[in-house]
Amino acid sequence: MAEKRKVVLAYSGGLDTSVILTWLQEKYDAEVITFTADIGQGEEVEPARAKAQQMGVKSIHIEDLREEFARDYVFPMFRANAIYEGEYLLGTSIARPLIAKRLVEIAKEHGAEYISHGATGKGNDQVRFELGAFALAPNLKTIAPWREWDLTSRETLMAYAKERNIPIDFAKSGKKSPYSMDANLLHISYEGGGLEDPYWEPEEDIWRWTVSPEKAPDAPQYVELSYQAGDIVAIDGVTMTPAEVMIKLNELGGKHGIGRLDLVENRYVGMKSRGCYETPAGTIMLRAHRAIESITLDREVAHLKDELMPRYASLVYNGYWWSPERKMLQVMIDESQAPVNGVVRVKLYKGNVIVAGRKSDNSLFDANIATFEDDRGAYNQKDAEGFIRLNGLRLRIAASKGRKMD
Amino acid sequence: MAEKRKVVLAYSGGLDTSVILTWLQEKYDAEVITFTADIGQGEEVEPARAKAQQMGVKSIHIEDLREEFARDYVFPMFRANAIYEGEYLLGTSIARPLIAKRLVEIAKEHGAEYISHGATGKGNDQVRFELGAFALAPNLKTIAPWREWDLTSRETLMAYAKERNIPIDFAKSGKKSPYSMDANLLHISYEGGGLEDPYWEPEEDIWRWTVSPEKAPDAPQYVELSYQAGDIVAIDGVTMTPAEVMIKLNELGGKHGIGRLDLVENRYVGMKSRGCYETPAGTIMLRAHRAIESITLDREVAHLKDELMPRYASLVYNGYWWSPERKMLQVMIDESQAPVNGVVRVKLYKGNVIVAGRKSDNSLFDANIATFEDDRGAYNQKDAEGFIRLNGLRLRIAASKGRKMD
Amino acid sequence: MAEKRKVVLAYSGGLDTSVILTWLQEKYDAEVITFTADIGQGEEVEPARAKAQQMGVKSIHIEDLREEFARDYVFPMFRANAIYEGEYLLGTSIARPLIAKRLVEIAKEHGAEYISHGATGKGNDQVRFELGAFALAPNLKTIAPWREWDLTSRETLMAYAKERNIPIDFAKSGKKSPYSMDANLLHISYEGGGLEDPYWEPEEDIWRWTVSPEKAPDAPQYVELSYQAGDIVAIDGVTMTPAEVMIKLNELGGKHGIGRLDLVENRYVGMKSRGCYETPAGTIMLRAHRAIESITLDREVAHLKDELMPRYASLVYNGYWWSPERKMLQVMIDESQAPVNGVVRVKLYKGNVIVAGRKSDNSLFDANIATFEDDRGAYNQKDAEGFIRLNGLRLRIAASKGRKMD
Amino acid sequence: MAEKRKVVLAYSGGLDTSVILTWLQEKYDAEVITFTADIGQGEEVEPARAKAQQMGVKSIHIEDLREEFARDYVFPMFRANAIYEGEYLLGTSIARPLIAKRLVEIAKEHGAEYISHGATGKGNDQVRFELGAFALAPNLKTIAPWREWDLTSRETLMAYAKERNIPIDFAKSGKKSPYSMDANLLHISYEGGGLEDPYWEPEEDIWRWTVSPEKAPDAPQYVELSYQAGDIVAIDGVTMTPAEVMIKLNELGGKHGIGRLDLVENRYVGMKSRGCYETPAGTIMLRAHRAIESITLDREVAHLKDELMPRYASLVYNGYWWSPERKMLQVMIDESQAPVNGVVRVKLYKGNVIVAGRKSDNSLFDANIATFEDDRGAYNQKDAEGFIRLNGLRLRIAASKGRKMD
């Protein structure tokens, strides 16, 4: 008797992936292995176990990956000051490579030939999952139900689920948000619904992690962030793991109305898409990291990082975390971070992250040279003449030969 | 009898340049021609006339350049979304090319062989003035007193001024700020004094143009900005010139505590320097411009702009406005802006600039394609499979030949 | 009675596209409109008329596009010094946008909804044709027989042709080259056959346009190329059109064994591919253009061009000629070429293109400054000290604070 | 009694640096320590000892640095495929960092506060020496006689030498070349003299290391180069050290007329300069390295390297070898080279370096996928449709909204 084909499914426990689970069993006669991870989405993952069992799943993987996620994905990315299209902090993008990696590892463990996920055919996530799988296990195949089936509306999904007694929390799904959401330690995102009109401002109750700046405390709060090699290792003097850092900063940022973002972005698949994001910790981390770099990084190193940043961000956004070019850039970025040590003091107040001070034993800021006061010869102002004259030589020659520069 | 050497001086009417004026007359036996411009610094320029006359100046140029400054310098730069080192909006940098250009033109008009300025030998401004002069008038010479004389402290300057009856507003200079300041339509900057310790947070009363977020109104304000070819042409439906736009947005931003910045930057001459900046209009303009671009620019055009932006910003910062490479980049950027038309709605609240909507007749956002609902065939989800498979082909081949990507 | 669907086919007159013609008539019941262009491939295009007529085609377009191809595609690309992956001169890539444009225009003229081409599903050409069509006529559909049918070998094609009396020059196809070839004014390419082993050196008789360096004349030949705005406008003093320039340089280069290339390149669809190319004119043009730029372009303009060149080359290679980002780069490149005027003298000898001299009224080379002899004060050597000291200041500060740079 | 100031001089034994030696003793009352290195310039270094002794030098350092030069400077640079301004292989530039490093080390050893060199104030070499010294020993001072003294012509130098009995090989200097030359394992360069007219073609007898292509052997020669991690480790199967590789390839290249170059380059100090170069080994190494990379590097890694190459080359050219940004790029480049292993076969013939084959156990070339023959399903041609459709989606949307792309 032939063995069933094994499929490792990224299973959240929600409606969509529960339907997928059953659909895989039915359509592909598959033995489904579920994988559910806590990456800080803020919902219990254990309930997924009972549901999977109820649907006959024998191999159930439920894991707390928050620490690994923060340490090996979010933190390295923030060393690059990565922002996609000037605004987006890549909250969804950065979670996918870890999920892909675990799907692949579990598939290898079980000798499964397939993985499956609940991402649609319009979005970036399918690309991120599948490119990751290609890079880590080239022969693994992916089943992407949303690209195959005709259950294209919420109603058909619900009907399918009811018909087959799929265990759905109908009470919960009754009051379902009109938005498509995604959450992890770094952010929560909202798409769809009224957001599909980019001129429409979302109502206040769309936001879940942050209070509005208006409702944030009237008193600012100062926080001290300690850096080692580009990473935050302590908050207000208390040593923390990467995940603890993010949990704490999400709490602080959320309380002070920090990290809301409303934007239109360009998806890798070729369309523009409107999204709203809450990234409290990330918003603080980006600004603070730039502040500590501002005193510890060499100018040209900083500029090189800035020029390559958009490319790095696109790689992460487009799903190329597991690629030789991302790795190559990461090696370079990490090399630059050795001296990025010290303390940044930030003031949090009603949506604002204000840098209030930065210091470091590795500081390259030299008050003796920069001073407006007498510097006792630390800097010879006459040097500037030659500096300007030779930097301008090509311009002078060109102008004297009649080139117009205005 | 030999003609005196003519020197065109960038004259503010303040202590430093008044001393320079006299020093040039004395040391170089020069006929000094003064040039004083209103570029929105918020101080009267006419008083400079009486002072210059009192010091014997015969050719006095006092000009209102606010419109030219906004239209030909600030606005083109904002089409590039230029930020230096991730934070600085280039408020001082962008004013220098215009001053350099007028100095050169006035020198040509008078047949002067020299220009002079009050910038120190440690800063970027000397570079910006002098590179501009090289590019526009290669044979013009510059006298930079700060690189020559030994009046290196405020005390010696004051003594020099007193001794020669240089007309100084001693009342005003008595209560002089401990900071070195520079202002124009785009910003006001503060350097020196206590700021030379980057861990020290400036006291509240350093700031002159903005209220603190804490003291800003409790009620947010919505503003509608209309764009044509990348430039704001109307606010709340009222057509305005570039300078009017900036004056209005400075007023609105200042009222809502918007645009304060405290940073450590890398100067072109090789040192790190701490500066505080208020850029109310610029802060609003940058965010709003990105918002209108987000719906009107092609993805790859936007990404190309983003990748070249740091280089453009460095060119402006380093004083290469009048250079063939800046012009070359500008031509490219301007080319991209033809479709950047439409309206952005922003919400101003206690330091925050929140994008609340964007719309455009040139929008490339297509709700029919992006929708989470049934798109009636506008997008074929099956296309994604081939897209992913071929984008991943090189990764799959590499992985199947044993390359490690984790 | 329903109208037949109209398909505009890029028709070469050869076996493959003749089979496609019939297959479209048969499979799609299509009214096929043929388009055959002379872009310098070196074969008669008129014979395609009789064949098309014989297969019942009523609308036959045969055009000499050599001048347009050279002027609007090849020449603009050479202004960029475009080379893909350090070696490839983009000979095939640059011909596709023109073909795509004419297919689209002819389709519009006839009210056709389809175009069709003979490019395979593995190559770059399908991408170039179809992206071009998307950009120029978004609703036009493409039929790509090689991605649809099962005539996947030469034998099945021949059988299909015989069975249907498709007019093939069997004599000619009998002695068919084992290589897949493509030719136009810029190059001829060879792929497939024994070339699929990258360690195998092609036999001498693969090459068609150039003699081997060994067989080239023993006497070198000097040629003088005159440039205007970056384009060659005369050879040895004789004014020529762009196509005439290319024809002449192909003749000269071919005679002297110039322009052979054997390489492995990365295709856009994700695989590596071995190709051999002959690009006699292009090889001369690239080197000579760099030579005229070397004396007429500003340093920073030249460097900016060099840094963006790989991206420009990738855009052309990947099929994005008709894209806003290519256009944007082109505008910038063209802006830079205004002063690229003058004369370059090259020596051609057995595979070598040796620059033997360059001169220009727009030269920025200044012997008075560069000279090793006494320059009479044109350059003040003391300026170098300040130049070096300030360029090195950040390094000195870093080193003095203990940073290691070795 | 005060100790004399110690100066470590980069001493070649030639006229210029012999005069400098004496001048330092005389003008600065210095104890001069000489440093003479064999970096492959092809002249004996030992004669410098007797001359230095004759001039009273007590501490004489004569070193054979060829191996270190090839291994730690030339080879790492060739991993980057570095070319400055599209042509120049950086032969002079790459030798300076090593000289700077040894000058600094010797100065530390002797407790010297000064170094000195014979580079002029117009060139790049002064910058390279002095930036290196700043980076490695921030407090070390440099004496650059050419920027100080008035011995500005050959005649005054000779007179100075004669007057002081400086040991010059007058026989040799009598027939001195009219060109300024510099040589090391990587190249020999010529500047000045008749070359100051860029339209003048140098006479044949300027060249010293290579025969002319015309006089090169009529029979081609095949050579097999073995690579490990991006470096050549064997020639024709014989294992060699880096310096041995270069010596062998210089010999082979020189014999076959390979590596002559005649160009106008842009110096860092702001002027254009004409130079002729012979780089036999380097010319072969560059082409062969690209060939081995073509089959072993991932496409995106190769493209990233190509886009950063001009910047890397400028860093080396401008004297920033000892800088954190060069190091950062090097780390990234070296990371990419792990799989760059295998064999390249090149054919050398009358100035041509022709790649005749490349193979590697790490090859990513996959004939099964690339083949024009039946690939038995290795590649699904239908994938291309989705690939093209989604890559073109943004273009289609834009075109359908009326954007013009031609």
PDB file of N, CA and C in Angstrom, chain B residues 121 126 268-272 298 300-301 303-305 307-308 311 324-325 327-329 331-333 335-336 389-391 393-395 397, chain C residues 121 126 268-272 298 300-301 303-305 307-308 311 324-325 327-329 331-333 335-336 389-391 393-395 397:
ATOM      1  N   GLY B 121      36.933  78.093   9.389  1.00  0.00           N
ATOM      2  CA  GLY B 121      37.740  77.103   8.696  1.00  0.00           C
ATOM      3  C   GLY B 121      37.461  75.683   9.126  1.00  0.00           C
ATOM      4  N   GLN B 126      32.254  77.268   4.399  1.00  0.00           N
ATOM      5  CA  GLN B 126      33.367  77.770   3.592  1.00  0.00           C
ATOM      6  C   GLN B 126      33.504  76.951   2.308  1.00  0.00           C
ATOM      7  N   TYR B 268      32.022  67.494   6.088  1.00  0.00           N
ATOM      8  CA  TYR B 268      32.886  67.194   4.945  1.00  0.00           C
ATOM      9  C   TYR B 268      34.359  67.369   5.301  1.00  0.00           C
ATOM     10  N   VAL B 269      34.660  68.289   6.196  1.00  0.00           N
ATOM     11  CA  VAL B 269      36.065  68.505   6.551  1.00  0.00           C
ATOM     12  C   VAL B 269      36.612  67.432   7.478  1.00  0.00           C
ATOM     13  N   GLY B 270      35.810  66.449   7.856  1.00  0.00           N
ATOM     14  CA  GLY B 270      36.367  65.283   8.510  1.00  0.00           C
ATOM     15  C   GLY B 270      36.068  65.088   9.977  1.00  0.00           C
ATOM     16  N   MET B 271      35.279  65.978  10.575  1.00  0.00           N
ATOM     17  CA  MET B 271      34.984  65.817  12.005  1.00  0.00           C
ATOM     18  C   MET B 271      33.501  65.570  12.207  1.00  0.00           C
ATOM     19  N   LYS B 272      33.170  65.018  13.352  1.00  0.00           N
ATOM     20  CA  LYS B 272      31.770  64.886  13.743  1.00  0.00           C
ATOM     21  C   LYS B 272      31.343  66.154  14.467  1.00  0.00           C
ATOM     22  N   ASP B 298       6.274  54.989 -10.352  1.00  0.00           N
ATOM     23  CA  ASP B 298       6.578  53.592 -10.617  1.00  0.00           C
ATOM     24  C   ASP B 298       7.537  53.061  -9.545  1.00  0.00           C
ATOM     25  N   GLU B 300      10.142  51.001  -9.668  1.00  0.00           N
ATOM     26  CA  GLU B 300      11.577  51.007  -9.945  1.00  0.00           C
ATOM     27  C   GLU B 300      12.137  52.424 -10.009  1.00  0.00           C
ATOM     28  N   VAL B 301      11.324  53.350 -10.444  1.00  0.00           N
ATOM     29  CA  VAL B 301      11.729  54.749 -10.416  1.00  0.00           C
ATOM     30  C   VAL B 301      11.929  55.194  -8.970  1.00  0.00           C
ATOM     31  N   HIS B 303      12.592  53.314  -6.411  1.00  0.00           N
ATOM     32  CA  HIS B 303      13.748  52.649  -5.805  1.00  0.00           C
ATOM     33  C   HIS B 303      15.063  53.257  -6.309  1.00  0.00           C
ATOM     34  N   LEU B 304      15.098  53.577  -7.575  1.00  0.00           N
ATOM     35  CA  LEU B 304      16.303  54.209  -8.118  1.00  0.00           C
ATOM     36  C   LEU B 304      16.544  55.550  -7.432  1.00  0.00           C
ATOM     37  N   LYS B 305      15.473  56.317  -7.254  1.00  0.00           N
ATOM     38  CA  LYS B 305      15.606  57.578  -6.520  1.00  0.00           C
ATOM     39  C   LYS B 305      16.129  57.320  -5.103  1.00  0.00           C
ATOM     40  N   GLU B 307      17.933  54.887  -3.983  1.00  0.00           N
ATOM     41  CA  GLU B 307      19.328  54.443  -3.940  1.00  0.00           C
ATOM     42  C   GLU B 307      20.298  55.587  -4.240  1.00  0.00           C
ATOM     43  N   LEU B 308      19.854  56.539  -5.049  1.00  0.00           N
ATOM     44  CA  LEU B 308      20.733  57.666  -5.375  1.00  0.00           C
ATOM     45  C   LEU B 308      20.595  58.817  -4.400  1.00  0.00           C
ATOM     46  N   ARG B 311      23.565  59.898  -2.161  1.00  0.00           N
ATOM     47  CA  ARG B 311      24.624  60.554  -2.918  1.00  0.00           C
ATOM     48  C   ARG B 311      24.232  61.996  -3.244  1.00  0.00           C
ATOM     49  N   PRO B 324      28.582  69.484 -12.250  1.00  0.00           N
ATOM     50  CA  PRO B 324      27.889  68.744 -13.320  1.00  0.00           C
ATOM     51  C   PRO B 324      27.207  67.487 -12.805  1.00  0.00           C
ATOM     52  N   GLU B 325      27.735  66.891 -11.737  1.00  0.00           N
ATOM     53  CA  GLU B 325      27.126  65.653 -11.261  1.00  0.00           C
ATOM     54  C   GLU B 325      25.805  65.918 -10.533  1.00  0.00           C
ATOM     55  N   LYS B 327      23.816  68.432 -11.199  1.00  0.00           N
ATOM     56  CA  LYS B 327      22.908  68.810 -12.288  1.00  0.00           C
ATOM     57  C   LYS B 327      22.390  67.566 -13.010  1.00  0.00           C
ATOM     58  N   MET B 328      23.279  66.637 -13.228  1.00  0.00           N
ATOM     59  CA  MET B 328      22.955  65.379 -13.910  1.00  0.00           C
ATOM     60  C   MET B 328      21.911  64.592 -13.105  1.00  0.00           C
ATOM     61  N   LEU B 329      22.121  64.515 -11.804  1.00  0.00           N
ATOM     62  CA  LEU B 329      21.145  63.830 -10.965  1.00  0.00           C
ATOM     63  C   LEU B 329      19.822  64.595 -10.950  1.00  0.00           C
ATOM     64  N   VAL B 331      18.502  66.474 -13.264  1.00  0.00           N
ATOM     65  CA  VAL B 331      17.778  66.239 -14.518  1.00  0.00           C
ATOM     66  C   VAL B 331      17.005  64.930 -14.433  1.00  0.00           C
ATOM     67  N   MET B 332      17.640  63.923 -13.881  1.00  0.00           N
ATOM     68  CA  MET B 332      16.998  62.625 -13.749  1.00  0.00           C
ATOM     69  C   MET B 332      15.826  62.682 -12.771  1.00  0.00           C
ATOM     70  N   ILE B 333      16.052  63.326 -11.648  1.00  0.00           N
ATOM     71  CA  ILE B 333      14.994  63.422 -10.639  1.00  0.00           C
ATOM     72  C   ILE B 333      13.816  64.218 -11.191  1.00  0.00           C
ATOM     73  N   GLU B 335      12.920  64.639 -14.208  1.00  0.00           N
ATOM     74  CA  GLU B 335      12.244  63.796 -15.203  1.00  0.00           C
ATOM     75  C   GLU B 335      11.211  62.875 -14.545  1.00  0.00           C
ATOM     76  N   SER B 336      11.558  62.391 -13.356  1.00  0.00           N
ATOM     77  CA  SER B 336      10.655  61.444 -12.684  1.00  0.00           C
ATOM     78  C   SER B 336       9.407  62.103 -12.107  1.00  0.00           C
ATOM     79  N   ARG B 389       8.922  30.639  -9.274  1.00  0.00           N
ATOM     80  CA  ARG B 389       9.809  29.548  -9.705  1.00  0.00           C
ATOM     81  C   ARG B 389      11.018  30.070 -10.480  1.00  0.00           C
ATOM     82  N   LEU B 390      10.811  31.043 -11.332  1.00  0.00           N
ATOM     83  CA  LEU B 390      11.970  31.538 -12.105  1.00  0.00           C
ATOM     84  C   LEU B 390      12.817  32.511 -11.282  1.00  0.00           C
ATOM     85  N   ASN B 391      12.196  33.297 -10.423  1.00  0.00           N
ATOM     86  CA  ASN B 391      13.018  34.118  -9.533  1.00  0.00           C
ATOM     87  C   ASN B 391      13.841  33.247  -8.592  1.00  0.00           C
ATOM     88  N   LEU B 393      14.931  30.194  -9.408  1.00  0.00           N
ATOM     89  CA  LEU B 393      15.664  29.143 -10.120  1.00  0.00           C
ATOM     90  C   LEU B 393      17.147  29.117  -9.744  1.00  0.00           C
ATOM     91  N   ARG B 394      17.773  30.305  -9.734  1.00  0.00           N
ATOM     92  CA  ARG B 394      19.203  30.335  -9.400  1.00  0.00           C
ATOM     93  C   ARG B 394      19.457  29.822  -7.983  1.00  0.00           C
ATOM     94  N   LEU B 395      18.512  30.072  -7.066  1.00  0.00           N
ATOM     95  CA  LEU B 395      18.667  29.591  -5.691  1.00  0.00           C
ATOM     96  C   LEU B 395      18.519  28.078  -5.642  1.00  0.00           C
ATOM     97  N   ILE B 397      19.043  25.942  -8.129  1.00  0.00           N
ATOM     98  CA  ILE B 397      20.217  25.307  -8.751  1.00  0.00           C
ATOM     99  C   ILE B 397      21.386  25.316  -7.767  1.00  0.00           C
TER     100      ILE B 397
ATOM    101  N   GLY C 121      10.908  29.500 -24.244  1.00  0.00           N
ATOM    102  CA  GLY C 121      10.524  29.775 -22.864  1.00  0.00           C
ATOM    103  C   GLY C 121      11.681  29.769 -21.886  1.00  0.00           C
ATOM    104  N   GLN C 126      11.951  36.241 -25.019  1.00  0.00           N
ATOM    105  CA  GLN C 126      10.523  36.259 -24.722  1.00  0.00           C
ATOM    106  C   GLN C 126      10.200  37.381 -23.736  1.00  0.00           C
ATOM    107  N   TYR C 268      18.132  36.296 -17.261  1.00  0.00           N
ATOM    108  CA  TYR C 268      17.118  36.842 -16.357  1.00  0.00           C
ATOM    109  C   TYR C 268      16.201  35.737 -15.810  1.00  0.00           C
ATOM    110  N   VAL C 269      15.972  34.705 -16.607  1.00  0.00           N
ATOM    111  CA  VAL C 269      15.093  33.630 -16.135  1.00  0.00           C
ATOM    112  C   VAL C 269      15.768  32.709 -15.128  1.00  0.00           C
ATOM    113  N   GLY C 270      17.026  32.953 -14.794  1.00  0.00           N
ATOM    114  CA  GLY C 270      17.596  32.274 -13.638  1.00  0.00           C
ATOM    115  C   GLY C 270      18.670  31.233 -13.902  1.00  0.00           C
ATOM    116  N   MET C 271      19.029  31.031 -15.160  1.00  0.00           N
ATOM    117  CA  MET C 271      20.045  30.008 -15.418  1.00  0.00           C
ATOM    118  C   MET C 271      21.289  30.658 -16.011  1.00  0.00           C
ATOM    119  N   LYS C 272      22.393  29.934 -15.934  1.00  0.00           N
ATOM    120  CA  LYS C 272      23.601  30.372 -16.617  1.00  0.00           C
ATOM    121  C   LYS C 272      23.589  29.814 -18.032  1.00  0.00           C
ATOM    122  N   ASP C 298      33.730  65.385 -16.951  1.00  0.00           N
ATOM    123  CA  ASP C 298      34.114  65.638 -15.576  1.00  0.00           C
ATOM    124  C   ASP C 298      34.302  64.306 -14.838  1.00  0.00           C
ATOM    125  N   GLU C 300      33.576  63.304 -11.754  1.00  0.00           N
ATOM    126  CA  GLU C 300      32.458  62.777 -10.970  1.00  0.00           C
ATOM    127  C   GLU C 300      31.304  62.342 -11.860  1.00  0.00           C
ATOM    128  N   VAL C 301      31.141  63.016 -12.974  1.00  0.00           N
ATOM    129  CA  VAL C 301      30.136  62.587 -13.946  1.00  0.00           C
ATOM    130  C   VAL C 301      30.517  61.210 -14.488  1.00  0.00           C
ATOM    131  N   HIS C 303      32.372  58.967 -13.050  1.00  0.00           N
ATOM    132  CA  HIS C 303      32.244  57.938 -12.004  1.00  0.00           C
ATOM    133  C   HIS C 303      30.781  57.594 -11.748  1.00  0.00           C
ATOM    134  N   LEU C 304      29.932  58.591 -11.763  1.00  0.00           N
ATOM    135  CA  LEU C 304      28.505  58.325 -11.570  1.00  0.00           C
ATOM    136  C   LEU C 304      27.988  57.433 -12.695  1.00  0.00           C
ATOM    137  N   LYS C 305      28.389  57.745 -13.910  1.00  0.00           N
ATOM    138  CA  LYS C 305      28.015  56.883 -15.041  1.00  0.00           C
ATOM    139  C   LYS C 305      28.524  55.461 -14.828  1.00  0.00           C
ATOM    140  N   GLU C 307      29.175  53.914 -12.066  1.00  0.00           N
ATOM    141  CA  GLU C 307      28.483  53.197 -10.989  1.00  0.00           C
ATOM    142  C   GLU C 307      27.073  52.779 -11.401  1.00  0.00           C
ATOM    143  N   LEU C 308      26.448  53.555 -12.273  1.00  0.00           N
ATOM    144  CA  LEU C 308      25.098  53.206 -12.702  1.00  0.00           C
ATOM    145  C   LEU C 308      25.085  52.306 -13.929  1.00  0.00           C
ATOM    146  N   ARG C 311      23.649  48.719 -13.716  1.00  0.00           N
ATOM    147  CA  ARG C 311      22.199  48.701 -13.578  1.00  0.00           C
ATOM    148  C   ARG C 311      21.532  48.977 -14.932  1.00  0.00           C
ATOM    149  N   PRO C 324      10.021  53.211 -17.316  1.00  0.00           N
ATOM    150  CA  PRO C 324      10.331  54.567 -16.847  1.00  0.00           C
ATOM    151  C   PRO C 324      11.722  54.669 -16.236  1.00  0.00           C
ATOM    152  N   GLU C 325      12.219  53.589 -15.658  1.00  0.00           N
ATOM    153  CA  GLU C 325      13.531  53.675 -15.026  1.00  0.00           C
ATOM    154  C   GLU C 325      14.665  53.715 -16.059  1.00  0.00           C
ATOM    155  N   LYS C 327      14.334  54.985 -19.049  1.00  0.00           N
ATOM    156  CA  LYS C 327      14.184  56.319 -19.629  1.00  0.00           C
ATOM    157  C   LYS C 327      14.828  57.378 -18.730  1.00  0.00           C
ATOM    158  N   MET C 328      14.604  57.213 -17.444  1.00  0.00           N
ATOM    159  CA  MET C 328      15.149  58.129 -16.441  1.00  0.00           C
ATOM    160  C   MET C 328      16.679  58.112 -16.464  1.00  0.00           C
ATOM    161  N   LEU C 329      17.248  56.928 -16.539  1.00  0.00           N
ATOM    162  CA  LEU C 329      18.706  56.833 -16.623  1.00  0.00           C
ATOM    163  C   LEU C 329      19.198  57.407 -17.949  1.00  0.00           C
ATOM    164  N   VAL C 331      17.911  59.781 -19.774  1.00  0.00           N
ATOM    165  CA  VAL C 331      17.876  61.248 -19.714  1.00  0.00           C
ATOM    166  C   VAL C 331      19.137  61.769 -19.027  1.00  0.00           C
ATOM    167  N   MET C 332      19.521  61.103 -17.952  1.00  0.00           N
ATOM    168  CA  MET C 332      20.706  61.514 -17.219  1.00  0.00           C
ATOM    169  C   MET C 332      21.972  61.299 -18.039  1.00  0.00           C
ATOM    170  N   ILE C 333      22.060  60.148 -18.675  1.00  0.00           N
ATOM    171  CA  ILE C 333      23.243  59.846 -19.480  1.00  0.00           C
ATOM    172  C   ILE C 333      23.347  60.822 -20.650  1.00  0.00           C
ATOM    173  N   GLU C 335      22.168  63.777 -20.903  1.00  0.00           N
ATOM    174  CA  GLU C 335      22.565  65.089 -20.364  1.00  0.00           C
ATOM    175  C   GLU C 335      24.088  65.201 -20.251  1.00  0.00           C
ATOM    176  N   SER C 336      24.709  64.084 -19.887  1.00  0.00           N
ATOM    177  CA  SER C 336      26.164  64.125 -19.679  1.00  0.00           C
ATOM    178  C   SER C 336      26.957  64.207 -20.982  1.00  0.00           C
ATOM    179  N   ARG C 389      45.338  66.438   4.621  1.00  0.00           N
ATOM    180  CA  ARG C 389      45.105  66.476   6.061  1.00  0.00           C
ATOM    181  C   ARG C 389      43.611  66.405   6.390  1.00  0.00           C
ATOM    182  N   LEU C 390      42.792  67.118   5.635  1.00  0.00           N
ATOM    183  CA  LEU C 390      41.363  67.067   5.948  1.00  0.00           C
ATOM    184  C   LEU C 390      40.697  65.803   5.425  1.00  0.00           C
ATOM    185  N   ASN C 391      41.135  65.301   4.273  1.00  0.00           N
ATOM    186  CA  ASN C 391      40.607  64.005   3.847  1.00  0.00           C
ATOM    187  C   ASN C 391      40.986  62.906   4.833  1.00  0.00           C
ATOM    188  N   LEU C 393      41.434  63.434   8.092  1.00  0.00           N
ATOM    189  CA  LEU C 393      41.122  63.776   9.485  1.00  0.00           C
ATOM    190  C   LEU C 393      40.319  62.685  10.191  1.00  0.00           C
ATOM    191  N   ARG C 394      39.277  62.187   9.528  1.00  0.00           N
ATOM    192  CA  ARG C 394      38.472  61.137  10.161  1.00  0.00           C
ATOM    193  C   ARG C 394      39.306  59.900  10.462  1.00  0.00           C
ATOM    194  N   LEU C 395      40.284  59.604   9.596  1.00  0.00           N
ATOM    195  CA  LEU C 395      41.132  58.436   9.826  1.00  0.00           C
ATOM    196  C   LEU C 395      42.059  58.677  11.003  1.00  0.00           C
ATOM    197  N   ILE C 397      41.555  60.779  13.525  1.00  0.00           N
ATOM    198  CA  ILE C 397      40.777  60.757  14.770  1.00  0.00           C
ATOM    199  C   ILE C 397      40.489  59.320  15.183  1.00  0.00           C
TER     200      ILE C 397
END
